PDB file of C-alpha atoms in Angstrom:
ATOM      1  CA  UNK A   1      12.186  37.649   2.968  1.00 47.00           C
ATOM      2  CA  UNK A   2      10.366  34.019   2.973  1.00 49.00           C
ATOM      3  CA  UNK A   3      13.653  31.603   2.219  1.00 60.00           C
ATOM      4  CA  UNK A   4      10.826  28.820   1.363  1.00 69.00           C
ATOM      5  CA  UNK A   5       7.686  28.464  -1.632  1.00 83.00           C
ATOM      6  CA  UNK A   6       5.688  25.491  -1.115  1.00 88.00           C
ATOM      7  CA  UNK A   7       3.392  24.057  -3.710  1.00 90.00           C
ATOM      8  CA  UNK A   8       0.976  23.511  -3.649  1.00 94.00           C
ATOM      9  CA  UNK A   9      -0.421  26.345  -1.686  1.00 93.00           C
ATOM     10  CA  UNK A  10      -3.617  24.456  -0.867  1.00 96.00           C
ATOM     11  CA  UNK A  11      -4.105  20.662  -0.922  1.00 97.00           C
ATOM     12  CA  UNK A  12      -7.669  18.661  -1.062  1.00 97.00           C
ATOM     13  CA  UNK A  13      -7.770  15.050  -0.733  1.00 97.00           C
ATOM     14  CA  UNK A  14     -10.089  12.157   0.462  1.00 98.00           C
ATOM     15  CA  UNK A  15      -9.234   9.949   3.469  1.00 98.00           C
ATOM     16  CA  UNK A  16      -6.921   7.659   2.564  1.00 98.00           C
ATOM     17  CA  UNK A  17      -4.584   9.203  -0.175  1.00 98.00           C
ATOM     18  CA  UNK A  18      -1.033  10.521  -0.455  1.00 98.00           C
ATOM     19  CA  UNK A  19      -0.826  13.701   0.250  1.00 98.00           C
ATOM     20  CA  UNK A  20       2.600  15.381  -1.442  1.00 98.00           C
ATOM     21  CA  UNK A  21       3.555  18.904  -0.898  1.00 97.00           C
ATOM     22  CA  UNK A  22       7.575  20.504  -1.892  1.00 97.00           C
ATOM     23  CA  UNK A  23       9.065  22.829  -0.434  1.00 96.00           C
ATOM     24  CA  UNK A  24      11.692  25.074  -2.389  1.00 96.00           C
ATOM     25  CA  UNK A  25      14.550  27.238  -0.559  1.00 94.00           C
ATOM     26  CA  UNK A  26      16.985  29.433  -2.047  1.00 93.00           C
ATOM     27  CA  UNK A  27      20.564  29.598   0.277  1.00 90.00           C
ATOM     28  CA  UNK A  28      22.423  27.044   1.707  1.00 92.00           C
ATOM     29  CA  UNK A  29      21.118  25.219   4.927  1.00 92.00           C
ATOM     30  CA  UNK A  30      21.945  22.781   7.728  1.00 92.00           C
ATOM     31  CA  UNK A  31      18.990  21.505   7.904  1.00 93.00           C
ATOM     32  CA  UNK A  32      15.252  21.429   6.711  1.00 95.00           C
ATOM     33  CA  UNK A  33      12.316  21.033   9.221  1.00 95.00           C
ATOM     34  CA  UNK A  34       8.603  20.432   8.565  1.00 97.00           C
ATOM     35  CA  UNK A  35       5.863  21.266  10.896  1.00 96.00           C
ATOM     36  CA  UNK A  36       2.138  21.217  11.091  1.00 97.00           C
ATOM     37  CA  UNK A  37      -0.208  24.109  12.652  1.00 96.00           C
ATOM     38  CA  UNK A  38      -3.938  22.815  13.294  1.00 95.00           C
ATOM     39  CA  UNK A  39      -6.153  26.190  12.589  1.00 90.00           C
ATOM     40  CA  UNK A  40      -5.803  28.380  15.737  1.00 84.00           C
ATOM     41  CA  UNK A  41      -2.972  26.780  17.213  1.00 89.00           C
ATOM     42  CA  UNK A  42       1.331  26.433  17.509  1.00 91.00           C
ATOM     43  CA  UNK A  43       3.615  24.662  15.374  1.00 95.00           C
ATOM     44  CA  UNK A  44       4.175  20.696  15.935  1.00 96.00           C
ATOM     45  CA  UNK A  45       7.781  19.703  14.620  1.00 96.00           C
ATOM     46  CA  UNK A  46       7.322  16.686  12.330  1.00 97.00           C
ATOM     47  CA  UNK A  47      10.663  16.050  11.133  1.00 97.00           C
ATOM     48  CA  UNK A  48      14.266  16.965  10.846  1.00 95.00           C
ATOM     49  CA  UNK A  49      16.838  16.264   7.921  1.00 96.00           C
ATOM     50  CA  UNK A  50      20.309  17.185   7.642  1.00 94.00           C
ATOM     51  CA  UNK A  51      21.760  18.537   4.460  1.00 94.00           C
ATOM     52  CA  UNK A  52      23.850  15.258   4.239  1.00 96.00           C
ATOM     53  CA  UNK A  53      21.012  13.112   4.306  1.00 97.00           C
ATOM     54  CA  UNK A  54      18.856  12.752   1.401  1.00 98.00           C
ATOM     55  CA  UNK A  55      15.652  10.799   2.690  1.00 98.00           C
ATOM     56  CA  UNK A  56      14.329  10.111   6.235  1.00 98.00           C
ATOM     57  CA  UNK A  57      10.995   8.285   7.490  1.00 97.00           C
ATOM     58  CA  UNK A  58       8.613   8.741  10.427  1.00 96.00           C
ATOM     59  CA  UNK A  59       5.636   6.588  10.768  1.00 97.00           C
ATOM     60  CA  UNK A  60       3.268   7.840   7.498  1.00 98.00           C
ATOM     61  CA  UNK A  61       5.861  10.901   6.924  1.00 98.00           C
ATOM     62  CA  UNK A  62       8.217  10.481   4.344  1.00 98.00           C
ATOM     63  CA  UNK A  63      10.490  13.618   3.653  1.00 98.00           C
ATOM     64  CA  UNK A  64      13.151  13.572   0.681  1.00 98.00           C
ATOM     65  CA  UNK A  65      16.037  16.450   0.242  1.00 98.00           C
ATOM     66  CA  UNK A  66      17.837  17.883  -2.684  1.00 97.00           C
ATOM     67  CA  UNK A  67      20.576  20.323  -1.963  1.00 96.00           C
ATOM     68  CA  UNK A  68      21.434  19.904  -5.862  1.00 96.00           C
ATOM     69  CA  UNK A  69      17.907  21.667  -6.646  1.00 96.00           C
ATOM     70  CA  UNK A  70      17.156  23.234  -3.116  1.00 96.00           C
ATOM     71  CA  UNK A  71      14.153  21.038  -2.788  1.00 97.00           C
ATOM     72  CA  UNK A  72      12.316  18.945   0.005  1.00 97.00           C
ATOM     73  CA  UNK A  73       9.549  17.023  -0.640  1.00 98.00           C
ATOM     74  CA  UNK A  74       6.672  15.985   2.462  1.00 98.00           C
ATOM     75  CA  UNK A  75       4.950  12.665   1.906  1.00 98.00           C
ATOM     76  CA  UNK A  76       1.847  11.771   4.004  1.00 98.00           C
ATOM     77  CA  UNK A  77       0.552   8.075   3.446  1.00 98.00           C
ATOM     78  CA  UNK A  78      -2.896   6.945   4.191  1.00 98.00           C
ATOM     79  CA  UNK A  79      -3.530  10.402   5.054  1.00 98.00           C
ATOM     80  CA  UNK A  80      -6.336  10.665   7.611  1.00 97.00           C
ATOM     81  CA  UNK A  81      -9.210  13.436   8.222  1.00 97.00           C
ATOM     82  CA  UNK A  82      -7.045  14.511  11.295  1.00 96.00           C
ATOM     83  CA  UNK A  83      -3.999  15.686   9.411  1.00 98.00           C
ATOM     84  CA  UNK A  84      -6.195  18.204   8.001  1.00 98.00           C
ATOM     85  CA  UNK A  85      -3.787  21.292   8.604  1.00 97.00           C
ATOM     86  CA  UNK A  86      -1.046  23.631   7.466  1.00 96.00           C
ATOM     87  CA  UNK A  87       2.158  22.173   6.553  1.00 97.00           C
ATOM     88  CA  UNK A  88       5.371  24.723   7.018  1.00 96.00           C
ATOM     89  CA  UNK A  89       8.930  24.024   6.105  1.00 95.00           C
ATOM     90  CA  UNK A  90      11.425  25.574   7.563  1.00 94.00           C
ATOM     91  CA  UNK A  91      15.099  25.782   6.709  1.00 94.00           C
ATOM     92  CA  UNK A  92      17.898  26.409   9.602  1.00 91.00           C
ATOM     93  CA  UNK A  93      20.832  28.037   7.682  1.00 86.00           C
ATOM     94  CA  UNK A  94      22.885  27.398  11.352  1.00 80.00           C
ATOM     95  CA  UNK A  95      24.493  30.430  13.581  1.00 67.00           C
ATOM     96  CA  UNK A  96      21.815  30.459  16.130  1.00 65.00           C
ATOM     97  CA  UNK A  97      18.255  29.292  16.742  1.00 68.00           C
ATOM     98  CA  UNK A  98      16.917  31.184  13.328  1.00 85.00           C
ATOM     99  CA  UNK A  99      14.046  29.332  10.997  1.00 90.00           C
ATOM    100  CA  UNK A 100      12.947  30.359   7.933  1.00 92.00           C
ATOM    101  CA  UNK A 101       9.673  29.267   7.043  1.00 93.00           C
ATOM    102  CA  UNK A 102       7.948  29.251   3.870  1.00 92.00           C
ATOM    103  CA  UNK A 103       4.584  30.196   3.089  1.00 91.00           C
ATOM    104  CA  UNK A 104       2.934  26.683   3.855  1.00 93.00           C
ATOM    105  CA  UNK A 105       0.204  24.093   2.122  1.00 95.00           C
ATOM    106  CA  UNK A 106      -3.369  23.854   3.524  1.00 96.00           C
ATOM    107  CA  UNK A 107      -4.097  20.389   3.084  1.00 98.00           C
ATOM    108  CA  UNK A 108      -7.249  19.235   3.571  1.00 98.00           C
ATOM    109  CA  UNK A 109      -8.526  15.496   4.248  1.00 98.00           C
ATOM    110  CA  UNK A 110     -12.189  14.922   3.291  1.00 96.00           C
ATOM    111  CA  UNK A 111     -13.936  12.038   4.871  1.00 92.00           C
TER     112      UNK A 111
ATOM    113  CA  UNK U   1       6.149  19.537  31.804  1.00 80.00           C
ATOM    114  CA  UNK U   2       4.355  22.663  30.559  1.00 87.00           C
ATOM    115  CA  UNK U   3       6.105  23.049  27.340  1.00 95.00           C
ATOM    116  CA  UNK U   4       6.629  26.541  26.096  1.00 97.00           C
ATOM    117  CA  UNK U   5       3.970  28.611  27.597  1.00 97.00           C
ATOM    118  CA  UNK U   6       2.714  32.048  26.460  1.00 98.00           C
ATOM    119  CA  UNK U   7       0.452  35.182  28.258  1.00 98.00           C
ATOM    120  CA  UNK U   8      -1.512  36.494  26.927  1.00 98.00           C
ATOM    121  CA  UNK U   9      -3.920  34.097  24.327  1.00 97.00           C
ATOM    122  CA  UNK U  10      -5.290  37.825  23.080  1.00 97.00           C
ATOM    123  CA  UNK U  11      -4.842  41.378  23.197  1.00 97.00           C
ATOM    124  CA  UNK U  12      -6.101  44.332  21.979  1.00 98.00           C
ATOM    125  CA  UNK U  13      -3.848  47.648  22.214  1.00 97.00           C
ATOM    126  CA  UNK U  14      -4.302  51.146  20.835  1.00 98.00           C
ATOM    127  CA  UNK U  15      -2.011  52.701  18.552  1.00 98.00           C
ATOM    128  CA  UNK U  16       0.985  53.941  20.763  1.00 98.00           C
ATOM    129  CA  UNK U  17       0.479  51.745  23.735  1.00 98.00           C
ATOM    130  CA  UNK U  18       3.432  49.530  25.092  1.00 97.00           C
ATOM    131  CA  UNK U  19       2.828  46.314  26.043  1.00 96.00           C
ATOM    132  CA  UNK U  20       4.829  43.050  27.145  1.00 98.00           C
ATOM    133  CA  UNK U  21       4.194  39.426  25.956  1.00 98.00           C
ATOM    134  CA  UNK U  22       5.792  36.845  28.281  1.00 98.00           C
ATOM    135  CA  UNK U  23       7.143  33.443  27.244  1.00 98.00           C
ATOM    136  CA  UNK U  24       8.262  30.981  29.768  1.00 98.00           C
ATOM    137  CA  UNK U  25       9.821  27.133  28.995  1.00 97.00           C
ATOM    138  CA  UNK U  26      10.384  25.010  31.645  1.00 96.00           C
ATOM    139  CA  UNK U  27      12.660  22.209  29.345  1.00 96.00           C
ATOM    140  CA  UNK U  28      15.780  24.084  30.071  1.00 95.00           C
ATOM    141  CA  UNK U  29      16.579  24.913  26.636  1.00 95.00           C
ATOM    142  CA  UNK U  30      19.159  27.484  26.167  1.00 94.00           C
ATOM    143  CA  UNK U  31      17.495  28.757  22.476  1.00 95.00           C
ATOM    144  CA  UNK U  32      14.631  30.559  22.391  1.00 96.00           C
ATOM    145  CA  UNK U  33      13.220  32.700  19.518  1.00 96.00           C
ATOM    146  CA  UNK U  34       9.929  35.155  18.809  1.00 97.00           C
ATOM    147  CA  UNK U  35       8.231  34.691  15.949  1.00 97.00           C
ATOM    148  CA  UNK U  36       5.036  36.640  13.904  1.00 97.00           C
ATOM    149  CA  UNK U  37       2.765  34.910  11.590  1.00 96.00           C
ATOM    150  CA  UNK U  38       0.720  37.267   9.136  1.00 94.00           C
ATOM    151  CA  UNK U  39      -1.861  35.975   7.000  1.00 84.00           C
ATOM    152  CA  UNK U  40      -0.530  34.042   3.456  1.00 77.00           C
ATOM    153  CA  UNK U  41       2.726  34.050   4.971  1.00 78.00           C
ATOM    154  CA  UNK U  42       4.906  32.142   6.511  1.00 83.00           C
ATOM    155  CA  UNK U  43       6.852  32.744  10.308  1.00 93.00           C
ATOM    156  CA  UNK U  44       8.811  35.461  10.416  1.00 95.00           C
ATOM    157  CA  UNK U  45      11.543  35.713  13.344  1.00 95.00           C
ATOM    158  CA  UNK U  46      11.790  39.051  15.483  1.00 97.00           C
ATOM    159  CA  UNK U  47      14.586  37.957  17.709  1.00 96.00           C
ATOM    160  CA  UNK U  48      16.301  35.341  19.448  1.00 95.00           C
ATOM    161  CA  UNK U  49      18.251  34.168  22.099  1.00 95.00           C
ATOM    162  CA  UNK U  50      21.207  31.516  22.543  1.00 93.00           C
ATOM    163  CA  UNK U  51      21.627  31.904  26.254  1.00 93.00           C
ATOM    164  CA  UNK U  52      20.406  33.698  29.037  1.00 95.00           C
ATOM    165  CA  UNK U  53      22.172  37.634  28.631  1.00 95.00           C
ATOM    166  CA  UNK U  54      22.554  36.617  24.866  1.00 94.00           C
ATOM    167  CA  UNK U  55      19.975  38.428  22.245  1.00 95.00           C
ATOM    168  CA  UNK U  56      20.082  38.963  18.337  1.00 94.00           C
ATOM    169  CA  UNK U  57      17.757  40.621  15.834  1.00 94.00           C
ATOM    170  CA  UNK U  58      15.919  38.667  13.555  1.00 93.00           C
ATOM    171  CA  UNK U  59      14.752  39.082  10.117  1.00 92.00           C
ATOM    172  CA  UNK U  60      11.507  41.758  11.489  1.00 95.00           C
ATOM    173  CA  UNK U  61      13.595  43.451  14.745  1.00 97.00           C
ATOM    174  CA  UNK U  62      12.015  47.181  14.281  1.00 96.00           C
ATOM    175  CA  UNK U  63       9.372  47.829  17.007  1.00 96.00           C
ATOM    176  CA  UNK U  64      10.061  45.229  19.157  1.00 98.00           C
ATOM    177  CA  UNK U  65      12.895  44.864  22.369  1.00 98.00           C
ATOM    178  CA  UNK U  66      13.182  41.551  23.963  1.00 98.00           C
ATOM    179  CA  UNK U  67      15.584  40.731  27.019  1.00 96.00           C
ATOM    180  CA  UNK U  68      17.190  37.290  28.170  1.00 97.00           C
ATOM    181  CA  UNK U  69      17.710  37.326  31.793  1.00 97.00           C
ATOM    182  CA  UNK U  70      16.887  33.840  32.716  1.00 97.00           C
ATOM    183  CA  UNK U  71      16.746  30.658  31.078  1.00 97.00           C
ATOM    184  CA  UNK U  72      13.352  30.327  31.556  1.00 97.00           C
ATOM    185  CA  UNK U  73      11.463  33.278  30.580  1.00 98.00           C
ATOM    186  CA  UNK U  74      12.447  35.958  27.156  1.00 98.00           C
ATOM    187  CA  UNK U  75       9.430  38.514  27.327  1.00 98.00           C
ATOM    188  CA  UNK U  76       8.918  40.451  23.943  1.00 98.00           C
ATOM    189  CA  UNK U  77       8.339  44.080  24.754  1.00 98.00           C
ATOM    190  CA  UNK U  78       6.037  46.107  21.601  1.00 97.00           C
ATOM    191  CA  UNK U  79       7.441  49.915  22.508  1.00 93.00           C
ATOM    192  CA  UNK U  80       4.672  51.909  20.611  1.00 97.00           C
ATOM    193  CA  UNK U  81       1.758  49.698  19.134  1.00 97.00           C
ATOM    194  CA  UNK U  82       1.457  50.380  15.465  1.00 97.00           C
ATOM    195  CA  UNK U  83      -1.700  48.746  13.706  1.00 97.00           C
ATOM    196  CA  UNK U  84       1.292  46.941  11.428  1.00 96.00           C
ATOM    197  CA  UNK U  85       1.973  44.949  14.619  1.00 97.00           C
ATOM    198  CA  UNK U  86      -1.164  43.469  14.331  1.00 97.00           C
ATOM    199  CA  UNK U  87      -0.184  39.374  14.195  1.00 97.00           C
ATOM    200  CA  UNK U  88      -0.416  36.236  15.546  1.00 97.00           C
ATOM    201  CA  UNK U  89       2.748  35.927  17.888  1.00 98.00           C
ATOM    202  CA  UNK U  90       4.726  32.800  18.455  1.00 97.00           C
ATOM    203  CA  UNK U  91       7.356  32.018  20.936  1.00 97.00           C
ATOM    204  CA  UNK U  92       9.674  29.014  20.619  1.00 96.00           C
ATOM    205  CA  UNK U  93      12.705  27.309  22.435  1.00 96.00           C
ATOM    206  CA  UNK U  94      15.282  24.365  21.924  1.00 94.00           C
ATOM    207  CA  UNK U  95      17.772  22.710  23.460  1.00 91.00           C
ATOM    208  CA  UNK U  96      20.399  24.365  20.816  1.00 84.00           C
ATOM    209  CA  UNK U  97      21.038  25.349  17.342  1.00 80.00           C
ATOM    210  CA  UNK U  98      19.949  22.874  14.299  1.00 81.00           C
ATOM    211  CA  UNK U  99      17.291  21.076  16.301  1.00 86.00           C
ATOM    212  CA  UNK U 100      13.644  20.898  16.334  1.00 91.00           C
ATOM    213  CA  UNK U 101      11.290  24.078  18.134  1.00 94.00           C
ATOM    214  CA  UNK U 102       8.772  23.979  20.094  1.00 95.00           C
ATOM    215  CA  UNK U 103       6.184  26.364  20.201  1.00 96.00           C
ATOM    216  CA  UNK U 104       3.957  27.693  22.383  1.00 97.00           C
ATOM    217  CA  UNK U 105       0.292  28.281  21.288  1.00 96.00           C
ATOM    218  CA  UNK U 106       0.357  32.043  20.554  1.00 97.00           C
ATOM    219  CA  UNK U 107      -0.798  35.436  21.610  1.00 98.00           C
ATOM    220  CA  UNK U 108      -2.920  37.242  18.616  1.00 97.00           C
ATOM    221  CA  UNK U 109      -2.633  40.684  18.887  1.00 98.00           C
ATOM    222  CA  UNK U 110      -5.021  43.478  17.253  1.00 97.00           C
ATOM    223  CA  UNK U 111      -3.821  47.001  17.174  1.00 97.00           C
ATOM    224  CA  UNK U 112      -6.645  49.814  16.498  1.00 97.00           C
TER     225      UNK U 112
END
């Protein structure tokens, strides 16, 4: 069973805009983990937050957690035609090296 | 560094064949999971390792035997091809539990 929904399931912006897509889980968790898969290929980690921490920043990437409401959020700024892709979150409920991944958002980044 | 490397990129089996898909990481991580991506849905894991002679099921297990005897290489063995193997497979490592993945770039599989 997926652990994750994200919403939206697709995502079409121009060049230049936010880009927001949440990710909801349903048990527990040590962490939550986005990633990114171009069409055709693997999974590229983005970022990692621990359940104690609530917000966390990497470059354009700005990822928010809610244990309270079992919600992450995934903020792209600027956004750029190459993050054109599918956005995955993931949610590592610990005892071993087992993700759960939602369903993902297709964003798209129009020129 | 080659990263997580996978063999092979495609495959086409009939139904009842075996086949084995090889995964090899040369970052000396001691994790290492399989994973199958079906369209409109997320990753699902098959199984996964913590250790070289270490191996668990997953959430999708049935079908599929994997084996850990190295800390290089866990190999994902399909016993008898059913068309509902039919996927995009994924192979991942990390240096332990409640860090990032990395993934190799898949082996899509078709089964007639």
């Amino acid at each position: 069973s997926q652990q994750g929904e994200e919403d939206p399931q697709a995502l079409s912006i121009q060049e230049g805009e936010n880009a927001t897509m949440n990710c909801s889980y349903k048990t527990s968790i040590n962490n939550l983990q986005w990633y990114r898969q171009n069409s055709g290929r693997g999974l590229v980690h983005l970022i990692l937050i621990r359940s104690n921490e609530r917000e966390k920043h990497s470059g354009r990437l700005r990822v928010t957690l809610d244990t309270s409401k079992k919600s992450s959020s995934l903020l792209i700024t600027a956004s750029r035609a190459a993050d054109t892709a599918s956005y995955f979150c993931a949610t590592d409920a610990g005892g071993g090296n087992k993700l759960t991944f939602g369903t993902g958002t297709q964003l798209k980044v129009e020129l | 560094n080659a990263g997580v490397t996978q063999t092979p990129k495609f495959q086409v089996l009939k139904t009842g064949q075996s086949m084995t898909l090889q995964c090899a990481q040369d970052m000396n991580h001691e994790y290492m999971s399989w994973y199958r991506q079906d369209p409109g849905m997320g990753l699902r894991l098959i199984h996964y390792s913590v250790g070289a002679g270490i191996t668990d099921q997953g959430e999708v297990p049935n079908g599929y035997n994997v084996s850990r005897s190295t800390t290089e290489d866990f190999p994902l063995r399909l016993l008898s091809a059913a068309p509902s193997q039919t996927s995009v497979y994924f192979c991942a490592s990390s240096y332990s539990g409640g860090n990032e993945q990395f993934f190799g770039p898949g082996t899509r599989l078709t089964v007639l």
